[in-house]
Short mmCIF file of C-alpha atoms and ligand atoms in Angstrom, two decimals:
data_model
loop_
_atom_site.label_atom_id
_atom_site.label_comp_id
_atom_site.label_asym_id
_atom_site.label_seq_id
_atom_site.Cartn_x
_atom_site.Cartn_y
_atom_site.Cartn_z
CA MET A 1 164.65 88.74 83.43
CA ALA A 2 167.56 87.62 85.58
CA HIS A 3 168.26 89.30 88.90
CA HIS A 4 171.96 89.54 89.59
CA ILE A 5 172.95 89.26 93.24
CA LEU A 6 176.42 89.90 94.63
CA LEU A 7 177.02 87.70 97.66
CA LEU A 8 179.41 88.98 100.31
CA PRO A 9 179.55 86.07 102.77
CA GLY A 10 182.21 87.75 104.93
CA ASP A 11 183.53 86.23 108.14
CA GLY A 12 182.69 83.83 110.94
CA ILE A 13 179.23 82.38 110.45
CA GLY A 14 178.70 84.64 107.39
CA PRO A 15 179.36 81.94 104.74
CA GLU A 16 177.09 79.31 106.30
CA ILE A 17 174.13 81.64 106.82
CA THR A 18 174.54 83.13 103.34
CA ALA A 19 174.42 79.61 101.91
CA GLN A 20 171.01 79.07 103.54
CA ALA A 21 169.61 82.23 101.97
CA VAL A 22 170.83 81.02 98.58
CA LYS A 23 169.11 77.66 99.14
CA VAL A 24 165.86 79.46 99.84
CA LEU A 25 166.29 81.85 96.90
CA ASN A 26 166.84 78.88 94.60
CA ALA A 27 163.59 77.36 95.88
CA ILE A 28 161.85 80.68 95.18
CA ALA A 29 163.32 80.72 91.67
CA GLU A 30 161.94 77.27 91.06
CA ARG A 31 158.48 77.94 92.45
CA PHE A 32 157.99 81.37 90.82
CA LYS A 33 159.93 80.65 87.61
CA LEU A 34 162.52 83.33 88.26
CA THR A 35 166.23 83.52 87.49
CA PHE A 36 168.77 84.64 90.07
CA THR A 37 172.41 84.82 89.11
CA TYR A 38 175.11 85.07 91.77
CA ASP A 39 178.63 86.33 92.06
CA GLU A 40 180.68 86.29 95.23
CA ALA A 41 183.35 88.63 96.60
CA PRO A 42 185.35 88.96 99.84
CA ILE A 43 184.66 91.60 102.49
CA GLY A 44 185.76 92.18 106.10
CA GLY A 45 188.38 89.74 107.36
CA ALA A 46 187.95 87.77 104.12
CA GLY A 47 188.80 90.97 102.21
CA ILE A 48 191.90 91.49 104.34
CA ALA A 49 192.97 87.88 103.72
CA ALA A 50 192.40 88.24 99.96
CA SER A 51 193.76 91.72 99.25
CA GLY A 52 194.93 93.30 102.50
CA VAL A 53 191.92 95.63 102.93
CA PRO A 54 188.42 95.09 104.34
CA LEU A 55 186.71 96.33 101.18
CA PRO A 56 188.80 95.36 98.13
CA ASP A 57 188.30 97.58 95.05
CA ASP A 58 187.04 94.63 93.06
CA THR A 59 184.37 93.92 95.71
CA ARG A 60 183.25 97.55 95.61
CA ASP A 61 183.10 97.55 91.80
CA LYS A 62 181.07 94.35 91.71
CA ALA A 63 178.72 95.71 94.37
CA LEU A 64 178.03 98.84 92.35
CA LYS A 65 177.20 96.75 89.28
CA ALA A 66 174.90 94.19 90.92
CA ASP A 67 171.11 94.39 91.09
CA ALA A 68 171.35 93.83 94.83
CA VAL A 69 174.08 93.10 97.36
CA PHE A 70 173.61 90.38 99.96
CA LEU A 71 175.93 90.25 102.93
CA GLY A 72 176.47 87.58 105.60
CA ALA A 73 178.47 89.16 108.42
CA VAL A 74 181.86 90.74 109.05
CA GLY A 75 184.23 90.67 112.01
CA ASP A 76 186.83 88.29 113.31
CA TYR A 77 188.78 88.52 116.56
CA LYS A 78 191.89 87.55 114.57
CA TYR A 79 191.96 91.20 113.56
CA ASP A 80 191.29 92.76 116.97
CA ASP A 81 194.78 94.25 117.10
CA ILE A 82 194.98 95.45 113.51
CA ASP A 83 195.19 99.14 112.58
CA PRO A 84 191.61 100.34 113.33
CA LYS A 85 191.30 101.69 109.78
CA LEU A 86 191.68 98.12 108.54
CA ARG A 87 189.28 96.41 110.93
CA PRO A 88 186.86 94.02 109.18
CA GLU A 89 183.90 96.19 110.30
CA GLN A 90 185.31 99.02 108.17
CA GLY A 91 184.51 96.92 105.11
CA LEU A 92 180.85 96.97 106.07
CA LEU A 93 180.81 100.70 106.79
CA GLN A 94 182.61 101.39 103.52
CA VAL A 95 180.24 99.30 101.41
CA ARG A 96 177.24 101.00 103.06
CA GLN A 97 178.80 104.34 102.19
CA ALA A 98 179.76 103.32 98.64
CA LEU A 99 176.19 102.18 97.97
CA GLY A 100 174.74 105.26 99.67
CA VAL A 101 172.32 103.12 101.68
CA TYR A 102 171.27 105.65 104.27
CA ALA A 103 168.02 103.98 105.35
CA ASN A 104 168.26 100.77 107.33
CA LEU A 105 164.95 99.00 107.92
CA ARG A 106 164.85 96.41 110.70
CA PRO A 107 161.43 94.82 111.01
CA VAL A 108 160.66 93.20 114.35
CA SER A 109 157.74 90.88 113.88
CA GLY A 110 156.86 88.14 116.26
CA TYR A 111 156.12 84.62 115.09
CA LYS A 112 153.20 83.02 116.94
CA ALA A 113 155.25 79.86 117.43
CA LEU A 114 157.93 81.81 119.33
CA THR A 115 155.70 83.69 121.76
CA HIS A 116 156.99 81.54 124.62
CA THR A 117 160.63 81.71 123.55
CA SER A 118 161.35 85.31 124.45
CA THR A 119 162.68 86.20 127.87
CA LEU A 120 159.73 88.60 128.12
CA LYS A 121 156.22 87.58 129.17
CA PRO A 122 154.06 86.25 126.31
CA GLU A 123 151.39 88.93 126.83
CA VAL A 124 154.00 91.67 126.45
CA ILE A 125 155.21 90.46 123.08
CA ASP A 126 152.31 88.53 121.57
CA GLY A 127 151.47 90.13 118.22
CA ILE A 128 154.55 92.36 118.21
CA ASP A 129 155.06 94.21 114.93
CA LEU A 130 157.34 97.18 114.78
CA LEU A 131 159.83 98.61 112.34
CA VAL A 132 163.07 100.27 113.34
CA VAL A 133 164.23 102.81 110.75
CA ARG A 134 167.90 103.47 111.47
CA GLU A 135 169.89 106.20 109.71
CA LEU A 136 172.92 104.31 108.39
CA THR A 137 175.49 106.55 106.74
CA GLY A 138 175.81 109.49 109.14
CA GLY A 139 176.19 110.37 112.79
CA LEU A 140 178.97 109.12 115.05
CA TYR A 141 179.93 106.31 112.69
CA PHE A 142 181.12 108.67 109.98
CA GLY A 143 181.47 112.13 111.55
CA GLN A 144 184.83 113.90 111.28
CA PRO A 145 187.10 114.67 113.05
CA ARG A 146 187.73 111.52 115.00
CA GLY A 147 190.84 110.11 116.51
CA ILE A 148 192.99 109.28 119.47
CA GLU A 149 195.68 111.83 120.26
CA LEU A 150 197.66 113.44 123.03
CA ASN A 151 196.12 116.68 124.24
CA ALA A 152 198.13 119.76 125.25
CA GLN A 153 198.72 118.25 128.71
CA GLY A 154 200.10 115.08 127.12
CA VAL A 155 197.02 113.10 128.14
CA GLU A 156 195.51 110.63 125.67
CA ARG A 157 192.20 111.76 124.27
CA GLY A 158 189.80 109.81 122.05
CA PHE A 159 187.07 111.66 120.18
CA ASP A 160 184.32 111.13 117.62
CA THR A 161 181.96 113.59 116.00
CA MET A 162 178.22 113.21 116.01
CA GLU A 163 176.80 115.29 113.21
CA TYR A 164 173.76 115.43 110.98
CA THR A 165 172.94 117.89 108.25
CA ARG A 166 169.37 118.93 107.50
CA PRO A 167 169.25 117.02 104.17
CA GLU A 168 170.47 113.85 105.89
CA ILE A 169 167.69 114.12 108.45
CA GLU A 170 165.07 115.04 105.85
CA ARG A 171 165.68 112.05 103.62
CA ILE A 172 165.59 109.49 106.44
CA ALA A 173 162.49 111.17 107.88
CA HIS A 174 160.75 110.75 104.51
CA VAL A 175 161.57 107.04 104.53
CA ALA A 176 160.18 106.60 108.04
CA PHE A 177 157.00 108.61 107.41
CA LYS A 178 156.33 106.69 104.19
CA ALA A 179 156.85 103.39 106.00
CA ALA A 180 154.39 104.52 108.68
CA GLN A 181 151.84 105.43 106.01
CA GLY A 182 151.89 101.81 104.87
CA ARG A 183 151.41 100.57 108.44
CA LYS A 184 149.55 101.92 111.50
CA LYS A 185 150.50 105.52 110.71
CA GLN A 186 152.37 106.03 113.96
CA LEU A 187 155.91 107.29 113.99
CA CYS A 188 158.04 107.64 117.10
CA SER A 189 161.25 109.57 116.52
CA VAL A 190 163.94 108.74 119.06
CA ASP A 191 166.61 111.25 120.05
CA LYS A 192 168.43 112.79 123.00
CA ALA A 193 167.24 116.35 122.41
CA ASN A 194 167.48 117.21 126.10
CA VAL A 195 171.27 117.05 125.78
CA LEU A 196 172.55 116.79 122.19
CA LYS A 197 172.60 119.51 119.53
CA THR A 198 172.32 116.96 116.71
CA SER A 199 169.17 115.66 118.38
CA GLN A 200 167.68 119.14 118.66
CA LEU A 201 168.07 119.66 114.91
CA TRP A 202 166.85 116.10 114.30
CA ARG A 203 163.65 116.72 116.29
CA GLN A 204 162.98 120.05 114.58
CA VAL A 205 163.49 118.69 111.06
CA VAL A 206 161.44 115.52 111.65
CA THR A 207 158.60 117.66 113.06
CA GLU A 208 158.68 119.97 110.02
CA ILE A 209 158.71 117.11 107.52
CA GLY A 210 155.74 115.58 109.28
CA GLU A 211 153.73 118.80 109.34
CA GLN A 212 154.51 119.64 105.71
CA HIS A 213 154.15 116.24 104.05
CA TYR A 214 152.57 113.64 106.31
CA PRO A 215 149.67 115.12 108.28
CA ASP A 216 148.05 111.66 108.26
CA VAL A 217 150.88 110.15 110.35
CA SER A 218 150.83 110.71 114.08
CA LEU A 219 154.32 111.73 115.18
CA SER A 220 155.71 111.45 118.68
CA HIS A 221 159.21 112.02 120.06
CA MET A 222 160.97 110.01 122.73
CA TYR A 223 164.33 110.30 124.43
CA VAL A 224 166.55 107.34 123.68
CA ASP A 225 166.97 106.27 127.30
CA ASN A 226 163.21 106.20 127.76
CA ALA A 227 162.82 104.36 124.45
CA ALA A 228 165.21 101.64 125.64
CA MET A 229 163.03 101.20 128.72
CA GLN A 230 159.68 101.38 126.86
CA LEU A 231 160.84 98.75 124.35
CA ILE A 232 160.81 96.09 127.03
CA ARG A 233 158.08 97.61 129.22
CA SER A 234 155.41 97.81 126.51
CA PRO A 235 156.79 97.27 123.01
CA LYS A 236 153.38 97.08 121.37
CA GLN A 237 153.01 100.85 121.70
CA PHE A 238 155.46 101.21 118.77
CA ASP A 239 154.68 101.07 115.06
CA VAL A 240 157.63 102.75 113.31
CA MET A 241 160.61 103.90 115.34
CA LEU A 242 162.95 106.37 113.62
CA THR A 243 166.42 106.99 114.94
CA GLU A 244 169.96 108.02 114.12
CA ASN A 245 172.77 105.58 113.44
CA THR A 246 174.22 104.75 116.87
CA PHE A 247 170.93 104.78 118.78
CA GLY A 248 169.44 102.58 116.06
CA ASP A 249 172.30 100.10 116.31
CA ILE A 250 171.68 99.74 120.03
CA LEU A 251 167.88 99.82 120.06
CA SER A 252 167.54 97.34 117.20
CA ASP A 253 169.61 94.72 119.05
CA GLU A 254 167.35 95.29 122.04
CA ALA A 255 164.22 95.08 119.90
CA SER A 256 165.39 91.80 118.35
CA MET A 257 164.93 90.09 121.69
CA LEU A 258 161.20 90.77 121.45
CA THR A 259 161.19 88.11 118.73
CA GLY A 260 163.13 85.71 120.92
CA SER A 261 166.60 86.05 119.43
CA LEU A 262 168.99 88.37 117.65
CA GLY A 263 169.16 85.54 115.12
CA MET A 264 165.70 86.55 113.89
CA LEU A 265 166.40 90.21 113.02
CA ALA A 266 166.78 90.92 109.30
CA SER A 267 167.65 94.19 107.64
CA ALA A 268 167.34 96.06 104.38
CA SER A 269 169.57 99.06 103.67
CA LEU A 270 168.09 101.33 101.03
CA GLY A 271 169.35 104.41 99.22
CA ASP A 272 167.91 106.82 96.68
CA GLY A 273 167.60 104.13 93.98
CA SER A 274 170.59 105.19 91.89
CA LYS A 275 172.70 102.32 93.27
CA PRO A 276 171.95 98.78 94.43
CA PHE A 277 170.57 98.17 97.90
CA LEU A 278 172.21 96.06 100.59
CA TYR A 279 170.66 93.23 102.62
CA GLU A 280 172.13 91.62 105.69
CA PRO A 281 171.09 90.12 109.01
CA SER A 282 171.40 92.60 111.87
CA HIS A 283 173.62 90.34 113.95
CA GLY A 284 177.37 89.91 113.79
CA SER A 285 179.74 87.21 112.61
CA ALA A 286 179.83 85.17 115.87
CA PRO A 287 183.32 83.76 115.09
CA LYS A 288 183.15 81.31 117.97
CA TYR A 289 180.27 79.50 116.25
CA ALA A 290 181.81 79.55 112.76
CA GLY A 291 181.62 76.26 110.93
CA LEU A 292 179.68 74.50 113.71
CA ASN A 293 176.37 74.33 111.81
CA LYS A 294 174.73 75.77 114.90
CA VAL A 295 173.50 79.32 114.41
CA ASN A 296 170.09 80.52 113.31
CA PRO A 297 169.92 81.44 109.59
CA ILE A 298 166.44 82.99 109.81
CA ALA A 299 167.55 86.65 110.02
CA THR A 300 169.55 86.06 106.86
CA ILE A 301 166.69 84.30 105.09
CA VAL A 302 164.25 87.08 106.02
CA SER A 303 166.80 89.55 104.61
CA ALA A 304 166.48 87.66 101.31
CA ALA A 305 162.71 88.19 101.50
CA LEU A 306 163.33 91.91 102.02
CA MET A 307 165.56 91.89 98.93
CA LEU A 308 162.79 90.34 96.85
CA ARG A 309 160.37 92.99 98.10
CA HIS A 310 162.52 96.13 97.98
CA SER A 311 164.99 95.49 95.13
CA PHE A 312 163.13 93.14 92.80
CA ASN A 313 159.52 94.16 93.42
CA LEU A 314 158.46 90.55 94.02
CA PRO A 315 156.11 90.87 97.00
CA GLU A 316 154.50 87.46 96.50
CA ALA A 317 157.85 85.73 96.51
CA ALA A 318 158.84 87.68 99.63
CA ASN A 319 155.61 86.62 101.35
CA ALA A 320 156.29 83.02 100.37
CA ILE A 321 159.58 83.09 102.28
CA GLU A 322 157.97 84.61 105.35
CA GLN A 323 155.17 82.03 105.26
CA ALA A 324 157.68 79.22 104.86
CA ILE A 325 159.51 80.41 107.98
CA ALA A 326 156.26 80.60 109.95
CA GLN A 327 155.41 77.09 108.76
CA VAL A 328 158.75 75.58 109.76
CA LEU A 329 158.58 77.25 113.18
CA ALA A 330 155.01 76.01 113.63
CA ASP A 331 156.30 72.53 112.78
CA GLY A 332 158.59 72.85 115.81
CA LEU A 333 162.01 73.19 114.20
CA ARG A 334 164.37 75.27 116.30
CA THR A 335 168.01 76.31 116.23
CA TYR A 336 169.62 76.46 119.67
CA ASP A 337 168.96 80.17 120.20
CA ILE A 338 165.18 79.81 119.88
CA MET A 339 164.95 76.41 121.55
CA ASN A 340 162.52 76.45 124.43
CA ASP A 341 163.53 73.54 126.64
CA GLY A 342 160.55 71.78 128.06
CA GLU A 343 158.11 72.87 125.34
CA PRO A 344 156.74 69.68 123.76
CA GLY A 345 157.04 68.97 120.04
CA LEU A 346 160.21 70.96 119.39
CA LYS A 347 163.17 69.64 117.45
CA LEU A 348 166.66 71.09 117.71
CA VAL A 349 168.28 71.47 114.29
CA GLY A 350 171.42 73.00 112.84
CA THR A 351 171.90 75.89 110.41
CA ALA A 352 171.83 73.77 107.25
CA GLU A 353 168.78 71.75 108.34
CA MET A 354 166.86 74.93 109.12
CA GLY A 355 167.76 76.38 105.71
CA TYR A 356 166.78 73.17 103.98
CA ALA A 357 163.44 72.97 105.81
CA ILE A 358 162.56 76.54 104.87
CA ALA A 359 163.51 75.92 101.22
CA GLN A 360 161.31 72.81 101.23
CA ALA A 361 158.44 74.77 102.75
CA VAL A 362 158.81 77.34 99.97
CA LEU A 363 158.45 74.54 97.44
CA SER A 364 155.50 72.84 99.14
CA PRO A 365 153.59 75.38 101.18
CA VAL A 366 150.73 74.33 103.43
CA ALA A 367 148.09 76.65 104.84
CA THR A 368 149.65 78.47 107.79
CA ARG A 369 148.44 76.91 111.00
C1 IPM B 401 174.94 96.22 112.74
C2 IPM B 401 176.33 95.90 113.25
C3 IPM B 401 177.34 96.85 112.60
C4 IPM B 401 176.90 98.26 112.96
C5 IPM B 401 178.81 96.59 112.98
C6 IPM B 401 179.25 95.18 112.64
C7 IPM B 401 179.74 97.60 112.37
O1 IPM B 401 176.36 95.97 114.63
O2 IPM B 401 174.73 96.11 111.52
O3 IPM B 401 174.08 96.55 113.56
O4 IPM B 401 177.23 98.73 114.07
O5 IPM B 401 176.22 98.89 112.17
MG1 MG B 402 174.47 96.24 115.55
#
């Protein structure tokens, strides 16, 4: 059976990191005797260049018909002054919405070889393994009304709406509780219930879902400001962290640094199963590094592993990618962002070399050291 993947390379470094994931997927196909077929379509700035909008109709149609959608990154400062409705980032938000991928999983797992790369002390992060479950199609990002207008006094006023309905909270809570059941059975729900109405409903609904369906999972609640502090004070206290869209955007960037670099943080965006899922690294398009063969492709390659696991039910193939990454890191290969100057045995490599090394390690695995 062939698995059909729509590639949306996007902008900036998007094309070069996507190409590394394809290299690794092709190695997986060879080793596990699988067939992946690919199509490609423009999104973000590339969508604007091709058809004047960040999510061209043809891209949306192809996405809905694929078995899975794999995205590089969107965003380009060329479009900073464009009508905000046409910003490249809108393409990403629109494709998330079109696919109905409300559950964004961002696993933060430390690689032994990188324990000394983080800006945090090794003992704080050694053995780190947490999962951020971010609600992805609601909250401030999508709430209406929103706008910039003149108020009655003629003063400019910008406004957004943070809103969540009970069903939106229930379905993401189910995802987080189920994820916790497959892990250490600890769920920390992050909110700002001391101030925000949406958070008060969020806390109530998450508590109810836990009591009714998941008595085996231990649920705690934490205010988002405290969570930001606890994440760097003692991150190992967390197993699964559940949060709404905007808080999850912020906290997951913070959590990525526990692994040493934002370039390590993958993501899977899942829906109810009626439409394809979306996979993308959690970082942006870093236009200033575009085409320099410099950035770290690992977040993108791990996202491919998540695709194998969540869309194609190929857990062994997914594990093979993760082991290959661990192997290459143990061998000392580093892109600039995870380079630890002064540590012996490390070799600085570019994007393509890192992708190639991981593909090779998929093809000839050695026991993980
Ligand atoms: C992310 C990114 C996006 C988001 C941007 C590019 C719109 O930061 O995936 O975390 O905020 O969701
Ligand atoms: Mg982000």
